[in-house]
Amino acid sequence: MRRGDTVPVFGAGIVGQLAIASAFRQGAGRVFSVDGIDTRLAQSLAQNAEVIDFNAEDPVNTLLDLTRGAGVDAVIDAVGVDAQRPQRGPAAPAADELADEFAAEVQQVAPDADPQGDQWVPGDAPTQAARWGVESVAKAGRIGIIGVYPPQLTSYPIGEAMNKNLTIRMGNCNHRAVTPQLVDLVAAGLFDPVPFITQQVDVPDIIAAYRSFDRREDGWIKTIVDAQGGAEG
């Protein structure tokens, strides 16, 4: 981040929520939260992010409108391969046109998926967030990818990114490098992670909790497990 940046965060799960908090701490002027689940957008709003429901509006067009056509300064992709297509609204037709490409990507990254009803269903649009990020960022802008993409995925809008002179940084978190600083922030009272914890479950309830989270139920952002809860004797 650079001070004053306009920054959309694609994905408002726990990774996206902490990315929003981090963007503000690094001086971002405006932060936008893009997701399709109301309770996640509400949590983003509580952080003073501006929210964009991709099932109600086209996120790319909205971001361009809000930046007077220039595009945003920097993008954070906190979704990764488990992205979902918009189910309705003005962004849905464009996603529908990519249905065959998305289906091929799903076969590429999740060939052994075994959905059971609405459980264990892989994202139906693996590169949706990646595409939106490249489309919405300004020329010479920056993209940070912290959402997970597996080695099997070979699709990315590289041509559009190259022609916009974008800088793209990505990778798994270097926990050893950043954890001590983050612990110090919490210990000093400069950042409180507790509001992001939406559920606390006991060990016997872990499978049920996984099922609820996998269904992307409203209200599920971060769950902690009480290893002592439910213990007898």
GROMACS .gro file of C-alpha atoms in nm:
model
  233
    1MET     CA    1   0.000   0.000   0.000
    2ARG     CA    2   0.091   0.362  -0.049
    3ARG     CA    3  -0.062   0.645   0.148
    4GLY     CA    4  -0.389   0.759  -0.007
    5ASP     CA    5  -0.432   0.453  -0.231
    6THR     CA    6  -0.772   0.333  -0.349
    7VAL     CA    7  -0.779  -0.040  -0.276
    8PRO     CA    8  -1.045  -0.303  -0.347
    9VAL     CA    9  -1.019  -0.627  -0.152
   10PHE     CA   10  -1.179  -0.914  -0.341
   11GLY     CA   11  -1.314  -1.162  -0.087
   12ALA     CA   12  -1.441  -1.070   0.259
   13GLY     CA   13  -1.371  -1.387   0.453
   14ILE     CA   14  -1.122  -1.375   0.738
   15VAL     CA   15  -0.826  -1.321   0.502
   16GLY     CA   16  -1.007  -1.038   0.328
   17GLN     CA   17  -1.116  -0.880   0.656
   18LEU     CA   18  -0.760  -0.872   0.784
   19ALA     CA   19  -0.643  -0.743   0.445
   20ILE     CA   20  -0.888  -0.454   0.482
   21ALA     CA   21  -0.754  -0.377   0.828
   22SER     CA   22  -0.396  -0.397   0.699
   23ALA     CA   23  -0.468  -0.169   0.404
   24PHE     CA   24  -0.604   0.099   0.635
   25ARG     CA   25  -0.308   0.061   0.872
   26GLN     CA   26  -0.071   0.113   0.578
   27GLY     CA   27  -0.241   0.439   0.485
   28ALA     CA   28  -0.493   0.349   0.216
   29GLY     CA   29  -0.734   0.635   0.154
   30ARG     CA   30  -1.032   0.427   0.043
   31VAL     CA   31  -1.081   0.053   0.080
   32PHE     CA   32  -1.356  -0.138  -0.102
   33SER     CA   33  -1.478  -0.481   0.002
   34VAL     CA   34  -1.609  -0.701  -0.280
   35ASP     CA   35  -1.809  -1.009  -0.185
   36GLY     CA   36  -2.151  -1.166  -0.230
   37ILE     CA   37  -2.239  -1.256   0.131
   38ASP     CA   38  -2.426  -0.993   0.331
   39THR     CA   39  -2.278  -1.065   0.674
   40ARG     CA   40  -1.924  -1.048   0.538
   41LEU     CA   41  -1.999  -0.717   0.373
   42ALA     CA   42  -2.149  -0.595   0.702
   43GLN     CA   43  -1.826  -0.687   0.882
   44SER     CA   44  -1.633  -0.494   0.617
   45LEU     CA   45  -1.860  -0.194   0.664
   46ALA     CA   46  -1.787  -0.204   1.036
   47GLN     CA   47  -1.422  -0.146   0.940
   48ASN     CA   48  -1.525   0.160   0.733
   49ALA     CA   49  -1.469  -0.017   0.402
   50GLU     CA   50  -1.702   0.070   0.117
   51VAL     CA   51  -1.891  -0.243   0.021
   52ILE     CA   52  -1.970  -0.385  -0.323
   53ASP     CA   53  -2.206  -0.683  -0.350
   54PHE     CA   54  -2.113  -0.855  -0.676
   55ASN     CA   55  -2.462  -1.009  -0.691
   56ALA     CA   56  -2.617  -0.660  -0.694
   57GLU     CA   57  -2.373  -0.457  -0.903
   58ASP     CA   58  -2.087  -0.510  -1.145
   59PRO     CA   59  -1.774  -0.467  -0.930
   60VAL     CA   60  -1.551  -0.359  -1.217
   61ASN     CA   61  -1.792  -0.094  -1.345
   62THR     CA   62  -1.857   0.027  -0.991
   63LEU     CA   63  -1.486   0.064  -0.914
   64LEU     CA   64  -1.427   0.248  -1.240
   65ASP     CA   65  -1.721   0.480  -1.166
   66LEU     CA   66  -1.590   0.550  -0.815
   67THR     CA   67  -1.245   0.637  -0.953
   68ARG     CA   68  -1.379   0.849  -1.242
   69GLY     CA   69  -1.273   0.590  -1.495
   70ALA     CA   70  -0.909   0.576  -1.390
   71GLY     CA   71  -0.923   0.247  -1.201
   72VAL     CA   72  -0.801   0.172  -0.851
   73ASP     CA   73  -0.440   0.209  -0.740
   74ALA     CA   74  -0.390  -0.138  -0.595
   75VAL     CA   75  -0.588  -0.461  -0.574
   76ILE     CA   76  -0.582  -0.733  -0.309
   77ASP     CA   77  -0.707  -1.072  -0.429
   78ALA     CA   78  -0.805  -1.255  -0.109
   79VAL     CA   79  -1.025  -1.508  -0.288
   80GLY     CA   80  -0.808  -1.742  -0.488
   81VAL     CA   81  -0.925  -2.049  -0.674
   82ASP     CA   82  -1.246  -2.099  -0.476
   83ALA     CA   83  -1.413  -1.794  -0.633
   84GLN     CA   84  -1.785  -1.802  -0.708
   85ARG     CA   85  -1.957  -1.646  -1.010
   86PRO     CA   86  -2.223  -1.381  -0.947
   87GLN     CA   87  -2.561  -1.552  -0.940
   88ARG     CA   88  -2.764  -1.248  -1.038
   89GLY     CA   89  -2.730  -0.878  -1.109
   90PRO     CA   90  -2.549  -0.691  -1.386
   91ALA     CA   91  -2.224  -0.888  -1.352
   92ALA     CA   92  -2.391  -1.226  -1.407
   93PRO     CA   93  -2.424  -1.217  -1.789
   94ALA     CA   94  -2.051  -1.162  -1.843
   95ALA     CA   95  -1.973  -1.446  -1.604
   96ASP     CA   96  -2.223  -1.668  -1.786
   97GLU     CA   97  -2.035  -1.607  -2.111
   98LEU     CA   98  -1.724  -1.749  -1.943
   99ALA     CA   99  -1.905  -2.056  -1.810
  100ASP     CA  100  -1.722  -2.301  -2.038
  101GLU     CA  101  -1.382  -2.153  -1.950
  102PHE     CA  102  -1.465  -2.161  -1.580
  103ALA     CA  103  -1.582  -2.522  -1.607
  104ALA     CA  104  -1.253  -2.619  -1.771
  105GLU     CA  105  -1.065  -2.446  -1.489
  106VAL     CA  106  -1.266  -2.635  -1.227
  107GLN     CA  107  -1.175  -2.962  -1.397
  108GLN     CA  108  -0.813  -2.852  -1.394
  109VAL     CA  109  -0.793  -2.762  -1.025
  110ALA     CA  110  -1.051  -3.000  -0.875
  111PRO     CA  111  -1.071  -3.308  -1.100
  112ASP     CA  112  -1.152  -3.536  -0.809
  113ALA     CA  113  -1.417  -3.317  -0.647
  114ASP     CA  114  -1.701  -3.521  -0.501
  115PRO     CA  115  -1.980  -3.278  -0.406
  116GLN     CA  116  -2.247  -3.411  -0.171
  117GLY     CA  117  -2.546  -3.190  -0.230
  118ASP     CA  118  -2.437  -2.841  -0.132
  119GLN     CA  119  -2.131  -2.973   0.055
  120TRP     CA  120  -1.769  -2.984  -0.062
  121VAL     CA  121  -1.850  -2.792  -0.379
  122PRO     CA  122  -1.546  -2.624  -0.539
  123GLY     CA  123  -1.567  -2.264  -0.654
  124ASP     CA  124  -1.738  -2.246  -0.991
  125ALA     CA  125  -1.523  -1.961  -1.131
  126PRO     CA  126  -1.158  -2.015  -1.031
  127THR     CA  127  -1.020  -1.704  -1.207
  128GLN     CA  128  -1.314  -1.468  -1.149
  129ALA     CA  129  -1.141  -1.256  -0.885
  130ALA     CA  130  -0.818  -1.253  -1.086
  131ARG     CA  131  -1.002  -1.124  -1.393
  132TRP     CA  132  -1.189  -0.858  -1.197
  133GLY     CA  133  -0.867  -0.744  -1.034
  134VAL     CA  134  -0.685  -0.691  -1.363
  135GLU     CA  135  -0.987  -0.520  -1.519
  136SER     CA  136  -1.042  -0.276  -1.232
  137VAL     CA  137  -0.687  -0.164  -1.155
  138ALA     CA  138  -0.541   0.148  -1.314
  139LYS     CA  139  -0.260   0.146  -1.569
  140ALA     CA  140   0.074   0.094  -1.390
  141GLY     CA  141  -0.125  -0.025  -1.089
  142ARG     CA  142  -0.042  -0.301  -0.844
  143ILE     CA  143  -0.200  -0.635  -0.762
  144GLY     CA  144  -0.129  -0.844  -0.454
  145ILE     CA  145  -0.249  -1.204  -0.461
  146ILE     CA  146  -0.286  -1.368  -0.121
  147GLY     CA  147  -0.577  -1.595  -0.212
  148VAL     CA  148  -0.455  -1.947  -0.288
  149TYR     CA  149  -0.415  -2.073  -0.646
  150PRO     CA  150  -0.287  -2.431  -0.690
  151PRO     CA  151  -0.006  -2.528  -0.927
  152GLN     CA  152  -0.254  -2.698  -1.162
  153LEU     CA  153  -0.418  -2.368  -1.259
  154THR     CA  154  -0.260  -2.224  -1.573
  155SER     CA  155  -0.513  -1.949  -1.657
  156TYR     CA  156  -0.449  -1.580  -1.590
  157PRO     CA  157  -0.528  -1.262  -1.791
  158ILE     CA  158  -0.157  -1.209  -1.852
  159GLY     CA  159  -0.200  -1.018  -2.178
  160GLU     CA  160  -0.424  -0.750  -2.028
  161ALA     CA  161  -0.199  -0.727  -1.723
  162MET     CA  162   0.112  -0.682  -1.936
  163ASN     CA  163  -0.047  -0.416  -2.155
  164LYS     CA  164  -0.152  -0.219  -1.847
  165ASN     CA  165   0.206  -0.227  -1.713
  166LEU     CA  166   0.093  -0.387  -1.389
  167THR     CA  167   0.312  -0.496  -1.100
  168ILE     CA  168   0.193  -0.825  -0.951
  169ARG     CA  169   0.315  -0.972  -0.626
  170MET     CA  170   0.191  -1.303  -0.495
  171GLY     CA  171   0.278  -1.589  -0.269
  172ASN     CA  172   0.209  -1.775   0.051
  173CYS     CA  173   0.257  -1.587   0.376
  174ASN     CA  174   0.606  -1.583   0.524
  175HIS     CA  175   0.480  -1.647   0.875
  176ARG     CA  176   0.819  -1.641   1.043
  177ALA     CA  177   0.887  -1.292   0.913
  178VAL     CA  178   0.557  -1.126   0.998
  179THR     CA  179   0.410  -1.308   1.299
  180PRO     CA  180   0.625  -1.141   1.568
  181GLN     CA  181   0.526  -0.794   1.444
  182LEU     CA  182   0.158  -0.888   1.437
  183VAL     CA  183   0.171  -1.037   1.787
  184ASP     CA  184   0.330  -0.713   1.909
  185LEU     CA  185   0.047  -0.510   1.753
  186VAL     CA  186  -0.213  -0.717   1.937
  187ALA     CA  187  -0.020  -0.721   2.264
  188ALA     CA  188   0.018  -0.342   2.252
  189GLY     CA  189  -0.355  -0.296   2.201
  190LEU     CA  190  -0.307  -0.144   1.855
  191PHE     CA  191  -0.516  -0.410   1.684
  192ASP     CA  192  -0.797  -0.624   1.820
  193PRO     CA  193  -0.868  -0.950   1.629
  194VAL     CA  194  -1.159  -1.053   1.853
  195PRO     CA  195  -1.439  -0.886   1.647
  196PHE     CA  196  -1.349  -1.113   1.356
  197ILE     CA  197  -1.417  -1.430   1.557
  198THR     CA  198  -1.776  -1.518   1.477
  199GLN     CA  199  -1.801  -1.870   1.621
  200GLN     CA  200  -1.643  -2.075   1.894
  201VAL     CA  201  -1.697  -2.452   1.886
  202ASP     CA  202  -1.593  -2.751   2.092
  203VAL     CA  203  -1.389  -3.034   1.946
  204PRO     CA  204  -1.691  -3.267   1.897
  205ASP     CA  205  -1.857  -2.997   1.684
  206ILE     CA  206  -1.571  -2.945   1.438
  207ILE     CA  207  -1.722  -3.143   1.148
  208ALA     CA  208  -2.056  -2.962   1.178
  209ALA     CA  209  -1.867  -2.631   1.181
  210TYR     CA  210  -1.675  -2.727   0.869
  211ARG     CA  211  -2.003  -2.808   0.696
  212SER     CA  212  -2.153  -2.470   0.786
  213PHE     CA  213  -1.842  -2.286   0.669
  214ASP     CA  214  -1.824  -2.489   0.348
  215ARG     CA  215  -2.182  -2.386   0.265
  216ARG     CA  216  -2.071  -2.024   0.302
  217GLU     CA  217  -2.347  -1.964   0.550
  218ASP     CA  218  -2.412  -1.609   0.662
  219GLY     CA  219  -2.226  -1.512   0.975
  220TRP     CA  220  -1.930  -1.747   0.937
  221ILE     CA  221  -1.602  -1.558   0.912
  222LYS     CA  222  -1.357  -1.703   1.166
  223THR     CA  223  -1.413  -2.000   1.394
  224ILE     CA  224  -1.196  -2.096   1.687
  225VAL     CA  225  -1.191  -2.437   1.851
  226ASP     CA  226  -1.200  -2.471   2.229
  227ALA     CA  227  -0.984  -2.777   2.290
  228GLN     CA  228  -1.116  -2.801   2.648
  229GLY     CA  229  -1.482  -2.746   2.567
  230GLY     CA  230  -1.711  -3.042   2.605
  231ALA     CA  231  -1.444  -3.240   2.792
  232GLU     CA  232  -1.565  -3.452   3.081
  233GLY     CA  233  -1.377  -3.562   3.388
   0.00000   0.00000   0.00000
